[in-house]
XYZ file of N, CA and C in Angstrom:
501
model
N 15.314 11.312 -23.181
C 13.985 11.853 -23.406
C 12.989 10.710 -23.542
N 11.844 10.842 -22.900
C 10.816 9.803 -22.945
C 10.038 9.934 -24.252
N 9.880 8.794 -24.931
C 9.149 8.786 -26.201
C 7.667 9.003 -25.954
N 6.961 9.457 -26.982
C 5.515 9.610 -26.881
C 4.892 8.224 -26.713
N 3.776 8.127 -25.956
C 3.168 6.835 -25.666
C 2.856 5.994 -26.896
N 2.461 6.624 -28.003
C 2.060 5.841 -29.164
C 3.248 5.344 -29.999
N 4.456 5.786 -29.684
C 5.603 5.463 -30.534
C 6.155 4.059 -30.322
N 5.869 3.433 -29.197
C 6.353 2.075 -28.949
C 5.507 1.457 -27.841
N 5.479 0.154 -27.798
C 4.705 -0.570 -26.805
C 5.445 -0.627 -25.480
N 4.705 -0.490 -24.392
C 5.255 -0.625 -23.058
C 5.439 -2.111 -22.763
N 6.653 -2.495 -22.345
C 6.926 -3.889 -21.993
C 7.579 -3.940 -20.618
N 7.425 -5.072 -19.965
C 8.086 -5.310 -18.680
C 8.882 -6.598 -18.771
N 10.030 -6.613 -18.099
C 10.891 -7.788 -18.079
C 11.448 -7.984 -16.677
N 11.754 -9.227 -16.360
C 12.498 -9.506 -15.132
C 13.960 -9.205 -15.442
N 14.557 -8.354 -14.639
C 15.933 -7.932 -14.881
C 16.906 -9.084 -14.688
N 17.891 -9.143 -15.557
C 19.034 -10.030 -15.399
C 20.149 -9.148 -14.840
N 20.472 -9.327 -13.557
C 21.434 -8.459 -12.887
C 22.825 -8.511 -13.518
N 23.108 -9.531 -14.297
C 24.428 -9.659 -14.918
C 24.443 -9.153 -16.369
N 23.277 -8.771 -16.878
C 23.174 -8.222 -18.226
C 23.577 -6.743 -18.202
N 24.447 -6.350 -19.121
C 24.983 -4.981 -19.115
C 23.871 -3.927 -19.214
N 22.949 -4.064 -20.154
C 21.881 -3.066 -20.323
C 20.953 -3.059 -19.131
N 20.500 -4.233 -18.698
C 19.610 -4.280 -17.537
C 20.284 -3.652 -16.321
N 21.546 -3.967 -16.119
C 22.275 -3.416 -14.978
C 22.382 -1.907 -15.043
N 22.745 -1.393 -16.207
C 22.872 0.065 -16.374
C 21.516 0.740 -16.189
N 20.459 0.125 -16.707
C 19.125 0.707 -16.581
C 18.638 0.673 -15.133
N 18.905 -0.412 -14.432
C 18.522 -0.506 -13.027
C 19.229 0.571 -12.208
N 20.510 0.723 -12.399
C 21.258 1.737 -11.654
C 20.815 3.151 -12.028
N 20.500 3.380 -13.286
C 20.016 4.703 -13.700
C 18.687 5.022 -13.032
N 17.796 4.038 -12.960
C 16.501 4.274 -12.317
C 16.661 4.449 -10.811
N 17.565 3.695 -10.188
C 17.809 3.869 -8.753
C 18.387 5.255 -8.474
N 19.272 5.727 -9.344
C 19.830 7.063 -9.170
C 18.738 8.114 -9.337
N 17.865 7.930 -10.310
C 16.741 8.846 -10.529
C 15.864 8.900 -9.271
N 15.573 7.733 -8.714
C 14.761 7.635 -7.502
C 15.479 8.284 -6.318
N 16.747 8.010 -6.167
C 17.511 8.542 -5.049
C 17.533 10.069 -5.061
N 17.570 10.675 -6.243
C 17.611 12.133 -6.367
C 16.246 12.788 -6.118
N 15.180 12.014 -6.181
C 13.827 12.529 -5.998
C 13.600 12.926 -4.534
N 12.804 13.969 -4.281
C 12.514 14.329 -2.893
C 11.892 13.182 -2.082
N 11.142 12.280 -2.725
C 10.585 11.136 -2.018
C 11.598 10.004 -1.869
N 12.750 10.129 -2.492
C 13.869 9.213 -2.275
C 14.781 9.854 -1.242
N 16.052 9.764 -1.447
C 17.007 10.357 -0.502
C 17.255 11.833 -0.783
N 16.870 12.313 -1.981
C 17.099 13.700 -2.342
C 18.530 13.992 -2.746
N 19.286 12.946 -3.036
C 20.689 13.111 -3.444
C 21.082 11.932 -4.325
N 22.209 12.031 -5.042
C 22.609 10.943 -5.943
C 22.760 9.598 -5.207
N 22.564 8.537 -5.948
C 22.761 7.196 -5.404
C 24.197 7.048 -4.924
N 24.369 6.429 -3.784
C 25.698 6.272 -3.186
C 26.635 5.485 -4.104
N 27.903 5.857 -4.079
C 28.916 5.186 -4.899
C 28.959 3.683 -4.631
N 28.794 3.292 -3.367
C 28.824 1.867 -3.041
C 27.722 1.116 -3.781
N 26.585 1.749 -3.980
C 25.495 1.110 -4.728
C 25.860 0.973 -6.200
N 26.479 2.005 -6.765
C 26.912 1.912 -8.163
C 27.906 0.760 -8.349
N 28.754 0.552 -7.354
C 29.780 -0.497 -7.450
C 29.244 -1.887 -7.125
N 28.363 -2.008 -6.143
C 28.050 -3.321 -5.574
C 26.601 -3.796 -5.677
N 25.662 -2.898 -5.962
C 24.250 -3.278 -5.895
C 23.896 -4.445 -6.803
N 24.325 -4.407 -8.049
C 23.947 -5.465 -8.995
C 24.446 -6.836 -8.542
N 25.692 -6.904 -8.119
C 26.242 -8.181 -7.652
C 25.543 -8.681 -6.403
N 25.251 -7.777 -5.502
C 24.577 -8.182 -4.258
C 23.140 -8.642 -4.525
N 22.447 -7.956 -5.418
C 21.097 -8.398 -5.775
C 21.144 -9.775 -6.436
N 22.109 -9.978 -7.318
C 22.235 -11.265 -8.014
C 22.468 -12.412 -7.033
N 23.147 -12.125 -5.943
C 23.464 -13.161 -4.954
C 22.407 -13.307 -3.864
N 21.481 -12.363 -3.770
C 20.527 -12.364 -2.668
C 19.359 -13.309 -2.976
N 19.156 -14.335 -2.149
C 18.072 -15.297 -2.415
C 16.703 -14.613 -2.441
N 15.949 -14.862 -3.472
C 14.590 -14.347 -3.560
C 14.466 -12.944 -4.109
N 15.571 -12.313 -4.491
C 15.500 -10.964 -5.061
C 15.141 -11.058 -6.536
N 14.271 -10.154 -6.985
C 14.030 -9.992 -8.418
C 13.587 -8.557 -8.667
N 13.835 -8.089 -9.868
C 13.489 -6.724 -10.241
C 12.750 -6.748 -11.560
N 11.813 -5.825 -11.706
C 11.068 -5.649 -12.947
C 11.482 -4.314 -13.548
N 11.844 -4.352 -14.811
C 12.148 -3.135 -15.565
C 11.033 -2.900 -16.580
N 10.626 -1.648 -16.739
C 9.618 -1.287 -17.734
C 10.299 -0.490 -18.841
N 9.971 -0.845 -20.067
C 10.571 -0.203 -21.239
C 9.498 0.241 -22.225
N 9.813 1.298 -22.937
C 9.101 1.670 -24.154
C 10.188 1.670 -25.207
N 10.154 0.651 -26.066
C 11.275 0.434 -26.978
C 12.478 0.038 -26.142
N 13.609 0.700 -26.348
C 14.825 0.420 -25.578
C 14.990 1.357 -24.386
N 14.036 2.254 -24.190
C 14.154 3.272 -23.147
C 13.524 2.802 -21.839
N 14.324 2.787 -20.772
C 13.820 2.366 -19.472
C 12.948 3.470 -18.887
N 11.763 3.078 -18.394
C 10.820 4.023 -17.809
C 10.552 3.755 -16.333
N 10.797 2.501 -15.903
C 10.452 2.176 -14.524
C 11.180 0.965 -14.000
N 11.122 0.821 -12.673
C 11.807 -0.260 -11.967
C 11.059 -0.595 -10.689
N 10.947 -1.868 -10.386
C 10.559 -2.325 -9.045
C 11.609 -3.322 -8.580
N 12.037 -3.193 -7.334
C 12.927 -4.175 -6.710
C 12.099 -4.939 -5.687
N 12.137 -6.260 -5.793
C 11.277 -7.108 -4.983
C 12.081 -8.181 -4.258
N 11.532 -8.610 -3.119
C 12.175 -9.645 -2.311
C 11.124 -10.602 -1.785
N 11.441 -11.869 -1.817
C 10.533 -12.886 -1.291
C 10.552 -12.841 0.229
N 9.395 -13.051 0.806
C 9.240 -13.152 2.251
C 8.231 -14.252 2.549
N 7.680 -14.234 3.753
C 6.739 -15.281 4.147
C 5.658 -14.690 5.034
N 4.406 -15.033 4.748
C 3.271 -14.619 5.566
C 2.925 -15.756 6.523
N 3.141 -15.536 7.808
C 2.830 -16.584 8.786
C 1.323 -16.786 8.923
N 0.523 -15.731 8.793
C -0.931 -15.866 8.920
C -1.541 -16.586 7.728
N -0.940 -16.464 6.562
C -1.422 -17.186 5.384
C -0.691 -18.505 5.177
N 0.447 -18.643 5.831
C 1.294 -19.821 5.657
C 1.693 -19.992 4.188
N 2.050 -18.860 3.582
C 2.442 -18.835 2.175
C 3.549 -17.809 1.995
N 4.337 -17.956 0.935
C 5.316 -16.915 0.630
C 4.602 -15.628 0.207
N 5.350 -14.539 0.245
C 4.852 -13.250 -0.214
C 5.959 -12.549 -0.975
N 5.585 -11.540 -1.717
C 6.556 -10.669 -2.377
C 6.451 -9.302 -1.716
N 7.587 -8.776 -1.270
C 7.637 -7.406 -0.783
C 8.294 -6.553 -1.855
N 7.583 -5.526 -2.277
C 8.133 -4.567 -3.229
C 8.864 -3.518 -2.412
N 10.174 -3.458 -2.583
C 10.992 -2.558 -1.776
C 11.155 -1.189 -2.424
N 11.296 -1.146 -3.732
C 11.449 0.113 -4.458
C 10.500 0.122 -5.651
N 9.873 1.256 -5.875
C 9.084 1.488 -7.087
C 9.553 2.816 -7.661
N 10.006 2.769 -8.902
C 10.505 3.968 -9.561
C 9.841 4.084 -10.929
N 9.236 5.220 -11.181
C 8.751 5.560 -12.518
C 9.404 6.890 -12.869
N 10.106 6.919 -13.982
C 10.766 8.158 -14.404
C 9.722 9.268 -14.416
N 10.089 10.432 -13.883
C 9.115 11.519 -13.748
C 8.482 11.898 -15.078
N 9.196 11.768 -16.176
C 8.644 12.107 -17.491
C 7.677 11.047 -18.004
N 7.621 9.888 -17.343
C 6.747 8.805 -17.788
C 5.559 8.577 -16.857
N 5.425 9.406 -15.842
C 4.323 9.231 -14.897
C 2.995 9.512 -15.591
N 2.010 8.686 -15.269
C 0.701 8.809 -15.884
C 0.545 8.022 -17.173
N 1.583 7.258 -17.552
C 1.537 6.478 -18.799
C 1.232 4.999 -18.566
N 0.908 4.606 -17.328
C 0.589 3.207 -17.040
C 1.794 2.358 -16.679
N 2.936 2.973 -16.445
C 4.161 2.231 -16.148
C 4.033 1.482 -14.821
N 3.564 2.155 -13.788
C 3.415 1.510 -12.479
C 2.468 0.317 -12.578
N 1.335 0.503 -13.224
C 0.358 -0.579 -13.367
C 0.973 -1.776 -14.088
N 1.706 -1.525 -15.158
C 2.326 -2.622 -15.910
C 3.336 -3.372 -15.050
N 4.144 -2.629 -14.281
C 5.132 -3.295 -13.417
C 4.440 -4.094 -12.323
N 3.386 -3.546 -11.725
C 2.673 -4.250 -10.659
C 2.025 -5.525 -11.176
N 1.541 -5.492 -12.410
C 0.968 -6.708 -13.003
C 2.046 -7.770 -13.215
N 3.242 -7.348 -13.616
C 4.350 -8.295 -13.785
C 4.744 -8.894 -12.437
N 4.807 -8.056 -11.393
C 5.113 -8.559 -10.049
C 4.037 -9.556 -9.618
N 2.764 -9.239 -9.864
C 1.667 -10.151 -9.493
C 1.789 -11.475 -10.240
N 2.191 -11.414 -11.499
C 2.394 -12.638 -12.285
C 3.473 -13.518 -11.637
N 4.591 -12.921 -11.272
C 5.672 -13.656 -10.615
C 5.191 -14.207 -9.274
N 4.474 -13.388 -8.511
C 3.973 -13.814 -7.199
C 3.038 -15.019 -7.333
N 2.148 -14.991 -8.308
C 1.253 -16.135 -8.527
C 2.054 -17.379 -8.911
N 3.034 -17.220 -9.803
C 3.872 -18.349 -10.213
C 4.595 -18.971 -9.030
N 4.941 -18.170 -8.037
C 5.684 -18.645 -6.865
C 4.767 -19.049 -5.708
N 3.460 -19.066 -5.938
C 2.516 -19.512 -4.924
C 2.320 -18.539 -3.770
N 2.524 -17.273 -4.010
C 2.408 -16.273 -2.948
C 0.955 -15.978 -2.600
N 0.759 -15.581 -1.351
C -0.561 -15.211 -0.885
C -0.825 -13.722 -0.968
N 0.240 -12.927 -1.048
C 0.052 -11.475 -1.132
C 1.335 -10.791 -1.572
N 1.164 -9.510 -1.894
C 2.263 -8.618 -2.242
C 2.185 -7.449 -1.272
N 3.316 -7.081 -0.710
C 3.345 -5.956 0.217
C 4.265 -4.864 -0.323
N 4.038 -3.655 0.165
C 4.933 -2.540 -0.117
C 4.723 -1.492 0.954
N 5.663 -0.567 1.047
C 5.500 0.566 1.950
C 5.522 1.839 1.121
N 4.833 2.858 1.639
C 4.756 4.133 0.929
C 4.726 5.250 1.971
N 5.390 6.348 1.667
C 5.391 7.489 2.570
C 3.981 8.090 2.653
N 3.582 8.494 3.842
C 2.223 8.986 4.048
C 1.907 10.231 3.227
N 2.908 11.010 2.852
C 2.652 12.222 2.069
C 2.922 12.042 0.577
N 3.243 10.823 0.163
C 3.443 10.562 -1.261
C 2.099 10.166 -1.867
N 1.235 11.143 -1.999
C -0.134 10.895 -2.458
C -0.215 10.389 -3.893
N 0.643 10.863 -4.815
C 0.581 10.298 -6.168
C 0.899 8.793 -6.180
N 1.891 8.376 -5.396
C 2.218 6.944 -5.335
C 1.067 6.171 -4.705
N 0.491 6.701 -3.651
C -0.643 6.022 -3.015
C -1.786 5.825 -4.004
N -2.077 6.850 -4.798
C -3.148 6.738 -5.791
C -2.826 5.655 -6.822
N -1.564 5.607 -7.257
C -1.161 4.584 -8.232
C -1.288 3.184 -7.633
N -0.882 3.016 -6.377
C -0.963 1.705 -5.740
C -2.408 1.277 -5.524
N -3.253 2.209 -5.114
C -4.679 1.884 -4.948
C -5.287 1.438 -6.281
N -4.901 2.102 -7.359
C -5.386 1.730 -8.692
C -4.999 0.287 -9.024
N -3.865 -0.159 -8.474
C -3.374 -1.529 -8.717
C -3.916 -2.530 -7.696
N -4.789 -2.095 -6.795
C -5.420 -3.013 -5.853
C -4.816 -3.041 -4.461
N -3.844 -2.204 -4.174
C -3.253 -2.156 -2.839
C -4.099 -1.274 -1.926
N -4.007 -1.541 -0.632
C -4.659 -0.694 0.361
C -3.865 -0.786 1.653
N -4.053 0.189 2.557
C -3.341 0.125 3.834
C -3.658 -1.172 4.574
N -2.676 -1.667 5.317
C -2.793 -2.949 6.011
C -3.351 -2.769 7.408
N -4.393 -3.506 7.711
C -4.959 -3.547 9.058
C -5.580 -4.922 9.259
N -5.270 -5.555 10.373
C -5.926 -6.823 10.704
C -7.337 -6.557 11.202
N -7.466 -5.530 12.037
C -8.743 -5.136 12.617
C -8.734 -3.619 12.672
N -9.683 -2.980 11.996
C -9.724 -1.519 11.929
C -9.744 -0.873 13.312
N -10.270 -1.584 14.327
C -10.328 -1.039 15.682
C -8.927 -0.794 16.246
N -7.944 -1.519 15.731
C -6.570 -1.368 16.207
C -5.720 -0.491 15.286
N -6.295 -0.017 14.210
C -5.592 0.886 13.310
C -4.789 0.175 12.235
N -4.153 1.007 11.409
C -3.340 0.498 10.305
C -1.928 0.216 10.782
N -1.302 -0.723 10.102
C 0.094 -1.048 10.401
C 0.990 0.108 9.984
N 2.082 0.299 10.695
C 3.087 1.289 10.358
C 4.391 0.571 10.050
N 5.150 1.137 9.158
C 6.445 0.565 8.800
C 7.517 1.282 9.601
N 8.225 0.565 10.433
C 9.277 1.141 11.275
C 10.617 0.553 10.868
N 11.692 1.202 11.282
C 13.026 0.691 10.995
C 13.990 1.002 12.138
N 15.058 0.227 12.171
C 16.162 0.452 13.107
C 17.450 0.217 12.341
N 18.262 1.239 12.206
C 19.544 1.092 11.515
C 20.541 0.374 12.417
N 21.372 -0.435 11.797
C 22.418 -1.166 12.515
C 23.783 -0.680 12.085
């Protein structure tokens, strides 16, 4: 159960993938996200429960932000370092953003995005990127509040789209 906003201060931390609590909280938030209609709509895969923490710990440039109110996890962002060729600087790509449904509207996303921005500045990054589903309007509103906007080099050519190819 999510505590009332006034009962404890919202904090953000960089997850230690080898820490038992951080690991359990990260997997719980990923499972929560996976079950959401904007996620996969089903439980997190068993392989992720078994291997995700170790693989993240070994992946160069990976970091995650956990948001807490007291000891209760409310949110998660999984981030990966990349590089902007046009800026000639590193960047942070936010791959996953999860706010527990009972904690939405409490400033969790904003707090996590500020922590990511802090890390990005420390690492000399020129920007932070993320992708969002076109019909996930609540997430879009939260990201805009944090200073994000759709990517376009020239409006005449339209906005960038995020595509994928499974291997």
